[in-house]
Short mmCIF file of C-alpha atoms in Angstrom, two decimals:
data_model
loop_
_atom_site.label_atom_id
_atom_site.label_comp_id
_atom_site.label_asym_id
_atom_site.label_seq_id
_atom_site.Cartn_x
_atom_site.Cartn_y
_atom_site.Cartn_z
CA UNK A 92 80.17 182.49 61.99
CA UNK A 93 79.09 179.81 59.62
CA UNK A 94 78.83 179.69 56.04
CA UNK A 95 75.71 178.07 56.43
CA UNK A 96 72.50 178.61 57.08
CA UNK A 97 68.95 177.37 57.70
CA UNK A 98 67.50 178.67 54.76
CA UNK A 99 71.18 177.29 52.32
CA UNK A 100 70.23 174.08 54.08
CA UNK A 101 66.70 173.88 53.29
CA UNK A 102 67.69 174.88 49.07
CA UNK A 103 70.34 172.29 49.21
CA UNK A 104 69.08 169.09 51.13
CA UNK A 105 68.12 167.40 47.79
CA UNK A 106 70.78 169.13 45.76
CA UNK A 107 73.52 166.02 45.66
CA UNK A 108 76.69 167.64 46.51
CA UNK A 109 79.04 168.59 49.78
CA UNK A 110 78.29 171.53 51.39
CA UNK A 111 80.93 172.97 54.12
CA UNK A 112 80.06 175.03 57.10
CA UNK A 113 83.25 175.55 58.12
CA UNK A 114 85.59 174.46 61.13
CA UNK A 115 85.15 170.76 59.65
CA UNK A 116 81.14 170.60 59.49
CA UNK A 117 80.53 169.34 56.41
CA UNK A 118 76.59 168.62 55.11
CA UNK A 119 77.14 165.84 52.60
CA UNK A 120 73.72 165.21 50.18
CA UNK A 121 74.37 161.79 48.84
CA UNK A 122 70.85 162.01 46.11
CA UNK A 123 67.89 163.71 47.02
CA UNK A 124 66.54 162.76 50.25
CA UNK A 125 70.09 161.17 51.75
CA UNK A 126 71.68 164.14 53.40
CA UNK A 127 74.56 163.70 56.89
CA UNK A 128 76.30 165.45 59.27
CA UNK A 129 80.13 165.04 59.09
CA UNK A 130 82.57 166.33 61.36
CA UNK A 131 86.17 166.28 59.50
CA UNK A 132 89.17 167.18 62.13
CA UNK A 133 92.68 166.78 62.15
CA UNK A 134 94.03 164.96 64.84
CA UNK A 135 97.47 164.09 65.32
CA UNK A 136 98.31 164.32 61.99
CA UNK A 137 95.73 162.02 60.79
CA UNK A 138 92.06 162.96 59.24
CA UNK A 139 88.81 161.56 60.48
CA UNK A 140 85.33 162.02 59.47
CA UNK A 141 83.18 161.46 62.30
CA UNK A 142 78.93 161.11 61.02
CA UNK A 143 76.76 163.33 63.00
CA UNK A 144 73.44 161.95 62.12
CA UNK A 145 71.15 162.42 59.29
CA UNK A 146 70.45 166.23 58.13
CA UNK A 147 66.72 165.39 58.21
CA UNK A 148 66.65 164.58 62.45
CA UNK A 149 69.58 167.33 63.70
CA UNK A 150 69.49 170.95 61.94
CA UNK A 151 72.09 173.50 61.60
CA UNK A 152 72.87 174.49 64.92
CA UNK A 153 72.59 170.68 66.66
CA UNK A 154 75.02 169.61 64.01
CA UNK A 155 77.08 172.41 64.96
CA UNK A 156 76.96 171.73 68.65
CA UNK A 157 77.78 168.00 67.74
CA UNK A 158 81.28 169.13 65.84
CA UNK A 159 82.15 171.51 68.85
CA UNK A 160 81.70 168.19 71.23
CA UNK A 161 84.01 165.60 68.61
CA UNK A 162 86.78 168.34 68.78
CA UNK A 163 85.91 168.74 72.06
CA UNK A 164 86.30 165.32 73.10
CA UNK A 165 89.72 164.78 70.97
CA UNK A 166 90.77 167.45 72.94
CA UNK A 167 89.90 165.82 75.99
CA UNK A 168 91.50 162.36 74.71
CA UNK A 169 88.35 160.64 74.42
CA UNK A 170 87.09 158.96 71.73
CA UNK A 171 84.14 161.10 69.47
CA UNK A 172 82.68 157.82 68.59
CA UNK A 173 81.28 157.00 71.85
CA UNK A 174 79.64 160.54 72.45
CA UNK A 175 76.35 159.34 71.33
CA UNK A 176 75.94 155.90 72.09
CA UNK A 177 72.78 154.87 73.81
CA UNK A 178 72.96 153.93 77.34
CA UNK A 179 71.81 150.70 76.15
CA UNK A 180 73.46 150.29 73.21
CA UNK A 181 71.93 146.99 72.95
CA UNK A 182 68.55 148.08 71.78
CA UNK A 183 70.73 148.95 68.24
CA UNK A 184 69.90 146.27 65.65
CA UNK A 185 72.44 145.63 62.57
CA UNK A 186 69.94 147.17 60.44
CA UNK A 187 70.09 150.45 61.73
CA UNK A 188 73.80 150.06 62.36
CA UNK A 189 74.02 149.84 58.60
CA UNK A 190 71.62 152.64 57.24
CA UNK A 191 73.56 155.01 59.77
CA UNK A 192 77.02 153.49 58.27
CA UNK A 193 75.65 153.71 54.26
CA UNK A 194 74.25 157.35 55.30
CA UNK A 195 77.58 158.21 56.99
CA UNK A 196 80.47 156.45 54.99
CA UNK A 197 79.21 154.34 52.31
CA UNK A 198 79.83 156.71 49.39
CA UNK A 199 83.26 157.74 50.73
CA UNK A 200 84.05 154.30 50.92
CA UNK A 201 82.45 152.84 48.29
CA UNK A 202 81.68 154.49 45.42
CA UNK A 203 78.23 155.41 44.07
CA UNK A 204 77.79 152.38 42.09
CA UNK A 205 78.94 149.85 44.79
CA UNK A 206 76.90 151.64 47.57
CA UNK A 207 74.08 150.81 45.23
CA UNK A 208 74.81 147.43 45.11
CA UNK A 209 75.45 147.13 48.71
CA UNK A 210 72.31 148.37 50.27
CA UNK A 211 70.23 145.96 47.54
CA UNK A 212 72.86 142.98 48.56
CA UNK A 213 71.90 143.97 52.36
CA UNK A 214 68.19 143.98 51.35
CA UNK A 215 68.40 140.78 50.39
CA UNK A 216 71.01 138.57 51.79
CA UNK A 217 71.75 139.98 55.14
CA UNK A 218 68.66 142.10 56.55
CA UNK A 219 66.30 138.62 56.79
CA UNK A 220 68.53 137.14 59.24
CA UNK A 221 70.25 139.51 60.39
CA UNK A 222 68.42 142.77 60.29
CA UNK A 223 66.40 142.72 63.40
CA UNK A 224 69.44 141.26 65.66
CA UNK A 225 71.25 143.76 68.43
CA UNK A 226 74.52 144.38 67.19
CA UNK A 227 76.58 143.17 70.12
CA UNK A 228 74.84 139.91 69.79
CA UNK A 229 76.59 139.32 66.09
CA UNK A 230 79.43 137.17 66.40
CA UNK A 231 81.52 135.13 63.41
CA UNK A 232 78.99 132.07 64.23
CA UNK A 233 75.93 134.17 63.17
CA UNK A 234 77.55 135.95 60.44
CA UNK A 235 78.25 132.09 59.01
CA UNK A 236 75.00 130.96 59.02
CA UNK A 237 73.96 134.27 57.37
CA UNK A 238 76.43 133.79 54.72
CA UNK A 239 76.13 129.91 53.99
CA UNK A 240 73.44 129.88 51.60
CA UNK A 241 75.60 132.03 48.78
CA UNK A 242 79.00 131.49 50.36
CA UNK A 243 79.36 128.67 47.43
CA UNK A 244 76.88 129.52 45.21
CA UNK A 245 77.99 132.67 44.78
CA UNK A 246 81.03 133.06 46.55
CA UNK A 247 81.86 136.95 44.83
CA UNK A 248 78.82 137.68 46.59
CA UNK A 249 78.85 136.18 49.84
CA UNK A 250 82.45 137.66 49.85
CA UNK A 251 81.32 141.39 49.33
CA UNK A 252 78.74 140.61 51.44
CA UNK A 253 80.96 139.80 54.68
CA UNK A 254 83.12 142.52 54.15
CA UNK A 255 80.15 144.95 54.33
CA UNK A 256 79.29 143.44 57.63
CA UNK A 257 82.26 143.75 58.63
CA UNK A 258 82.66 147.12 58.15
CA UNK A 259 79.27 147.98 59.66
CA UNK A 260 80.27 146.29 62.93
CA UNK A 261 83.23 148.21 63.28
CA UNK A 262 81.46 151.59 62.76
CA UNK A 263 78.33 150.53 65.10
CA UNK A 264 80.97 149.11 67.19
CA UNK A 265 84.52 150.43 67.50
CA UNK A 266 84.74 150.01 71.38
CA UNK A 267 83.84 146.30 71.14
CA UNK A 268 86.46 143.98 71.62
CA UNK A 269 85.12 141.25 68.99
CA UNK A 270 85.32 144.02 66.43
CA UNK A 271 88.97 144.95 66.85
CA UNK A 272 89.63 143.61 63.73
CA UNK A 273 88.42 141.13 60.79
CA UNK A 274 86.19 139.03 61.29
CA UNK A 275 87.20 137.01 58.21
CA UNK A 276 89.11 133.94 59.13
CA UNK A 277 86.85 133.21 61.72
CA UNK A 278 83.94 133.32 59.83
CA UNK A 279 85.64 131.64 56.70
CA UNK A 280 86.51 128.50 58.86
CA UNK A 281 82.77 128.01 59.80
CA UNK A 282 82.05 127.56 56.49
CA UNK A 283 83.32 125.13 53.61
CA UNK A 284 86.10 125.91 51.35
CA UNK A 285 84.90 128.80 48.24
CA UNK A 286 85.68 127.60 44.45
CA UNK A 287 89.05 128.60 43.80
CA UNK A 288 88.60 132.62 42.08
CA UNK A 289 89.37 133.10 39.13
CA UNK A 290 88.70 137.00 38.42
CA UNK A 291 92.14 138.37 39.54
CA UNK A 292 94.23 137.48 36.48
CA UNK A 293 97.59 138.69 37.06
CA UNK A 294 99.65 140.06 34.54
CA UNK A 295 103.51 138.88 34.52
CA UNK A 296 105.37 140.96 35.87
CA UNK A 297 108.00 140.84 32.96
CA UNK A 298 105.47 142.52 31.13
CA UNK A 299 104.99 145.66 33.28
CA UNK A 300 107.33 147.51 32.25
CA UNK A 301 106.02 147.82 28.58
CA UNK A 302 102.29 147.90 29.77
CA UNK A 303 103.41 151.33 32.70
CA UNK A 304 105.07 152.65 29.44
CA UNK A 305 101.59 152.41 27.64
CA UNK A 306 99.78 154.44 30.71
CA UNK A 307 101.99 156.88 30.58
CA UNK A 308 101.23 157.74 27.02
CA UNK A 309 97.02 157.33 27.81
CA UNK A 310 95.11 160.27 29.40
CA UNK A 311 92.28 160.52 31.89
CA UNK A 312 91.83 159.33 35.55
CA UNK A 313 91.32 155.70 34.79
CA UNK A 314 95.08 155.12 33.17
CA UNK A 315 96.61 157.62 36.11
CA UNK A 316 94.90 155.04 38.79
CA UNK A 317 95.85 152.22 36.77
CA UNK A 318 99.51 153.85 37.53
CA UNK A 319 99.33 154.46 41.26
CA UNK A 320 98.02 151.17 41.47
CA UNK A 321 100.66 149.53 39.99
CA UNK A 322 103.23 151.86 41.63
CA UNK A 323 101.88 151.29 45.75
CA UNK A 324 100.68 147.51 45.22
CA UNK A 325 97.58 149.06 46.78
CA UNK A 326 94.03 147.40 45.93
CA UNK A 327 91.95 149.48 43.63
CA UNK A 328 89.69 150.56 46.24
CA UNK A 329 92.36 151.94 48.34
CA UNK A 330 93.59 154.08 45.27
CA UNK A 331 89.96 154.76 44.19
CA UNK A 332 88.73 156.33 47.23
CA UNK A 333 92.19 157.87 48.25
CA UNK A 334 91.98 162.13 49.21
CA UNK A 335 94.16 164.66 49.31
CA UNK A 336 94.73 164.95 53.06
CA UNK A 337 95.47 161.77 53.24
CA UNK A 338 98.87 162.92 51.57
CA UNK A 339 102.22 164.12 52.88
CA UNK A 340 103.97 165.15 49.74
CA UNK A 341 106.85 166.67 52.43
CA UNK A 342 107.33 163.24 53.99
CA UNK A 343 106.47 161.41 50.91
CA UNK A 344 103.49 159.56 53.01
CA UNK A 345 100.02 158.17 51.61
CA UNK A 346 97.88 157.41 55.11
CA UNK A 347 94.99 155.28 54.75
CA UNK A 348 92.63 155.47 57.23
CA UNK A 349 91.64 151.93 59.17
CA UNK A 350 87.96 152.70 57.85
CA UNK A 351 89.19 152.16 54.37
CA UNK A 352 91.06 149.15 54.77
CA UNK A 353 90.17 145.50 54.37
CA UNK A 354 91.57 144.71 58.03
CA UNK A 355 90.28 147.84 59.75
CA UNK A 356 93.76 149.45 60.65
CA UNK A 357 95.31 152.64 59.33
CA UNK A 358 97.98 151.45 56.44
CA UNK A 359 101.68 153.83 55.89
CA UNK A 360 102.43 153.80 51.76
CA UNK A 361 105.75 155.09 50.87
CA UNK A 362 105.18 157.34 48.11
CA UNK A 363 108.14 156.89 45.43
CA UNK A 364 109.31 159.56 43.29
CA UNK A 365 107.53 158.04 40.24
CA UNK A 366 104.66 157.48 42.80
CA UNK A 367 104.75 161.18 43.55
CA UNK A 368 104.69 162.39 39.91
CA UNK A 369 101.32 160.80 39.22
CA UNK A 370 100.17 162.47 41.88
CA UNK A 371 101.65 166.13 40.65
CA UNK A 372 99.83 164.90 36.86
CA UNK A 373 96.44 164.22 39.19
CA UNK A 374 96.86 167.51 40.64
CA UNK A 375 96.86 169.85 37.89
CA UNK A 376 93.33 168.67 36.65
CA UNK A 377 91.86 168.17 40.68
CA UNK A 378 88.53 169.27 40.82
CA UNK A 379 87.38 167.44 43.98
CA UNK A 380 88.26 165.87 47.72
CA UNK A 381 88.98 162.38 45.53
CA UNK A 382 92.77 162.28 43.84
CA UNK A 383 91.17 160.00 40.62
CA UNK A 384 87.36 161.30 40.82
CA UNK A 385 84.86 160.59 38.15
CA UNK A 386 83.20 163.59 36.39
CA UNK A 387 80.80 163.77 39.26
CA UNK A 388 83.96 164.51 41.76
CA UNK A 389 83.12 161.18 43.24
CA UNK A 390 85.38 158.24 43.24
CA UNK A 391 86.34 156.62 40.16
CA UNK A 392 83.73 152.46 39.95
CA UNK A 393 86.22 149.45 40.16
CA UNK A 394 84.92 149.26 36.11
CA UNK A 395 86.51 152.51 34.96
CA UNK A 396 90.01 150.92 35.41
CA UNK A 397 89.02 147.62 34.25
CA UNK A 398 87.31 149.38 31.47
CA UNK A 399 91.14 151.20 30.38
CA UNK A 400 92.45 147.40 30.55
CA UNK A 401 90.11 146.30 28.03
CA UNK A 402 90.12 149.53 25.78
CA UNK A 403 94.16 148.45 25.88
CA UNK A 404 93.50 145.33 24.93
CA UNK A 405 94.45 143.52 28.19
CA UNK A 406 92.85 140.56 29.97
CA UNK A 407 94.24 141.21 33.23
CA UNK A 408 92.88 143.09 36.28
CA UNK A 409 93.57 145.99 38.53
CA UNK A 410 93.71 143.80 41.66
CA UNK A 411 96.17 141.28 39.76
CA UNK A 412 98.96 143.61 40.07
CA UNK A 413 99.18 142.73 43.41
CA UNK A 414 99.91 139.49 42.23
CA UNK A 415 102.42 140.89 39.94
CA UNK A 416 104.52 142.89 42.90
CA UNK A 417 104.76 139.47 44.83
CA UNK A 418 105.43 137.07 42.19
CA UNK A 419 108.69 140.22 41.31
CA UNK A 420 109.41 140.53 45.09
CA UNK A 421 109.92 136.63 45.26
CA UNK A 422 112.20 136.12 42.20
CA UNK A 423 113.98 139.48 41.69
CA UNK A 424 114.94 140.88 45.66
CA UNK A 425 116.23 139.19 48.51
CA UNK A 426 113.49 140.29 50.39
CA UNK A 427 112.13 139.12 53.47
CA UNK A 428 108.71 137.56 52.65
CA UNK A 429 106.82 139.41 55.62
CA UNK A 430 108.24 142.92 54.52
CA UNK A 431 105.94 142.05 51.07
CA UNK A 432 103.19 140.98 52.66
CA UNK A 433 103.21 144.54 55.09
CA UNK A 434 103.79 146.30 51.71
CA UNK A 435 100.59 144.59 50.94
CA UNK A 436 98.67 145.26 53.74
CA UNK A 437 98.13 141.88 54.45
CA UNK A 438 97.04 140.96 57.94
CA UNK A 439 99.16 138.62 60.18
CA UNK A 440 96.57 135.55 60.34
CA UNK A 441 98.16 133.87 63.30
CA UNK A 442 97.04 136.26 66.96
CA UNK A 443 100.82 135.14 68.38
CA UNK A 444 102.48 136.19 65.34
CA UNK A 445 101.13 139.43 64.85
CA UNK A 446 101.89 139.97 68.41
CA UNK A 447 105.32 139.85 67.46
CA UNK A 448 104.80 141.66 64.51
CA UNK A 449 104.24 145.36 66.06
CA UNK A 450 106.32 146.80 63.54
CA UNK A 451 105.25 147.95 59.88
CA UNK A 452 108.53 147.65 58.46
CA UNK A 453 108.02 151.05 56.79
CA UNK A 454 111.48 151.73 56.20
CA UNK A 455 112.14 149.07 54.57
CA UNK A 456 108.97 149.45 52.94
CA UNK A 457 110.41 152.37 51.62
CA UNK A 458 113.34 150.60 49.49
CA UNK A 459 111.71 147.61 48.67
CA UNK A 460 108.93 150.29 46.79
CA UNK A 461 111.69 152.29 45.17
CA UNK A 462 112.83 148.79 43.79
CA UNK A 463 109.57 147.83 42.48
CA UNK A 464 108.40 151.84 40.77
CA UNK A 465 111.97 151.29 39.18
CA UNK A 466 111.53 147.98 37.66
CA UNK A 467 107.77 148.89 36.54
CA UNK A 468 108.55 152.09 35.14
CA UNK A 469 111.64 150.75 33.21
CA UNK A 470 114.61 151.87 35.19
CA UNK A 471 115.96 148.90 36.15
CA UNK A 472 116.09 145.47 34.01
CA UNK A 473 114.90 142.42 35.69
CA UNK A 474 118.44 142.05 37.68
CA UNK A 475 118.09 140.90 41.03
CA UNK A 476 117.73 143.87 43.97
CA UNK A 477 119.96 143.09 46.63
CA UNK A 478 118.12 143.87 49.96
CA UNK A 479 117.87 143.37 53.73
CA UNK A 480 115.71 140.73 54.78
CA UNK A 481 114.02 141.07 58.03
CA UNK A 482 115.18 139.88 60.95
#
């Protein structure tokens, strides 16, 4: 039996919040009036939340039947995404591909504020053009000409603006071959070469040490994120929107899911033992799904940890970091370059490469992390780390 029921639905479908049914059916209310279906299983080890439609077209006992048929189908080894595709899945146009994604995923995956700010950059930049067009017909040459107007204008824009797209096409999409991954450097050679960025200033990586020392001695979510960030080389959003079931504390595993990564595939981070520890300092205040939620239980904005930066008096950013781990990786180990750029989650850009490329390198993942949480948090001087490169 439930914990739901017709009458808890009907008080809570404007009530903001996440409501569970149990065996996985979760109602999520995103504000009043924006209320979904999700179906959360476990599935080879792995978590998945599968959208089941809005709470306003399928009621209680649909949106049960719907969960019984995605664990049904997993069972079956089929894929739970293709249950409900039309027989003609042409007749879908991108703009209801992307109200059922921002409905489904986009606060998981996003963030309140930035889910916000997508459906207004959608409204205006992508919807006129692209809105009305079946989804199968969208290919890197349409997505260019969508995106050329602000690609150099406003090329922060036009960037967040593909990568929404992107991710919309691979939730409308998953079965489609064009999808399989990023559309990115296809796209990005249609167009003409973005002003070099500038908002990613790195911070030496010299001076991390002093700086993790710093967030160690600062409380609240923002300066523990800060940490893990600094500790996985993960992009803020990964860390920002990370869960608790997407840990293994026994294996020492984070698991990002492929829909929460830039290049659409599911990343392995070795968790160190300093990695670990901010997760044990997370856990004794958790109060939500989210590992570093806001007050809401939501996930942290990109500004809270550039907000901690500033209140510390640096001019750096969260996504610089990254910068930081590669420049160290480069000058301090004897690391093979493509074991830094897995640790990165950086996608092979050449198709015969990557072919090649099947592994993850996650072993040696593992010690070339270790290095790096030892170095940042102090342990080790700037000495060079002896260290297999690959072969």
């Amino acid at each position: 039996m439930g914990k739901l029921t017709a009458a808890k639905v009907k008080a809570v479908i404007d009530q903001p919040g996440r409501y569970s049914d149990g065996d996985g059916l979760i109602l999520f209310v995103r504000a009043p009036g924006q209320a979904s279906w999700v179906a959360r299983v476990q599935h080879n080890g792995k978590r998945r939340d599968y959208g089941l439609g809005s709470a306003k077209l399928f009621k209680l006992a649909e949106a049960r039947d719907r969960a019984w048929e995605v664990r049904r189908a997993l069972v079956d080894g089929r894929d739970p995404r293709t249950l409900w595709q039309q027989p003609a899945p042409l007749l879908r146009t991108f703009k209801e591909a992307a109200e059922d994604f921002l409905e489904a995923l986009g606060a998981k995956e996003l963030g309140e504020r930035r889910l916000k700010q997508g459906r207004s950059q959608l409204t205006r930049y992508a919807f006129p053009s692209l809105g009305r067009l079946q989804v199968q017909s969208l290919d890197a040459e349409r997505i260019a000409e969508c995106l050329r107007p602000i690609w150099t204008a406003k090329p922060e824009t036009a960037r967040q603006v593909r990568s929404l797209i992107e991710r919309i096409l691979r939730f409308a999409r998953p079965d489609g071959p064009q999808f399989a991954g990023t559309l990115g450097p296809a796209i990005s050679d249609r167009l003409p070469k973005q002003p070099a960025k500038g908002n990613h200033k790195a911070l030496p990586y010299q001076e991390l040490p002093a700086l993790m020392e710093r967030l160690q001695e600062k409380t609240g979510m923002g300066a523990l994120a800060l940490r893990m960030t600094i500790l996985c080389a993960s992009r803020s959003g990964e860390i920002r929107g990370a869960t608790w079931d997407e840990i293994d504390f026994d294996r020492g595993v984070w698991t990002i899911p492929g829909e929460r990564m830039k290049a659409g595939k599911p990343h392995r981070v070795p968790l160190t033992s300093q990695a670990l520890a901010v997760l044990e300092e997370a856990a004794k205040i958790r109060r939500s799904d989210h590992i570093f939620p806001n007050g809401k239980g939501v996930a942290l904005s990109d500004m809270a940890l550039t907000k901690t930066l500033r209140d510390m008096g640096m001019t750096c950013t969260a996504h610089g970091f990254r910068s930081s781990f590669r420049d160290w990786a480069a000058e301090q180990t004897s690391v093979a370059g493509e074991i830094a750029e897995a640790a990165l989650a950086h996608a092979v850009p050449n198709a015969v490469e990557a072919a090649y490329k099947r592994t993850d390198f996650f072993d040696r993942r593992r010690d070339l992390m270790d290095a790096w949480a030892r170095y940042a948090t102090g342990g080790e001087s700037g000495e060079v780390v002896q260290m297999v490169a690959a072969s």
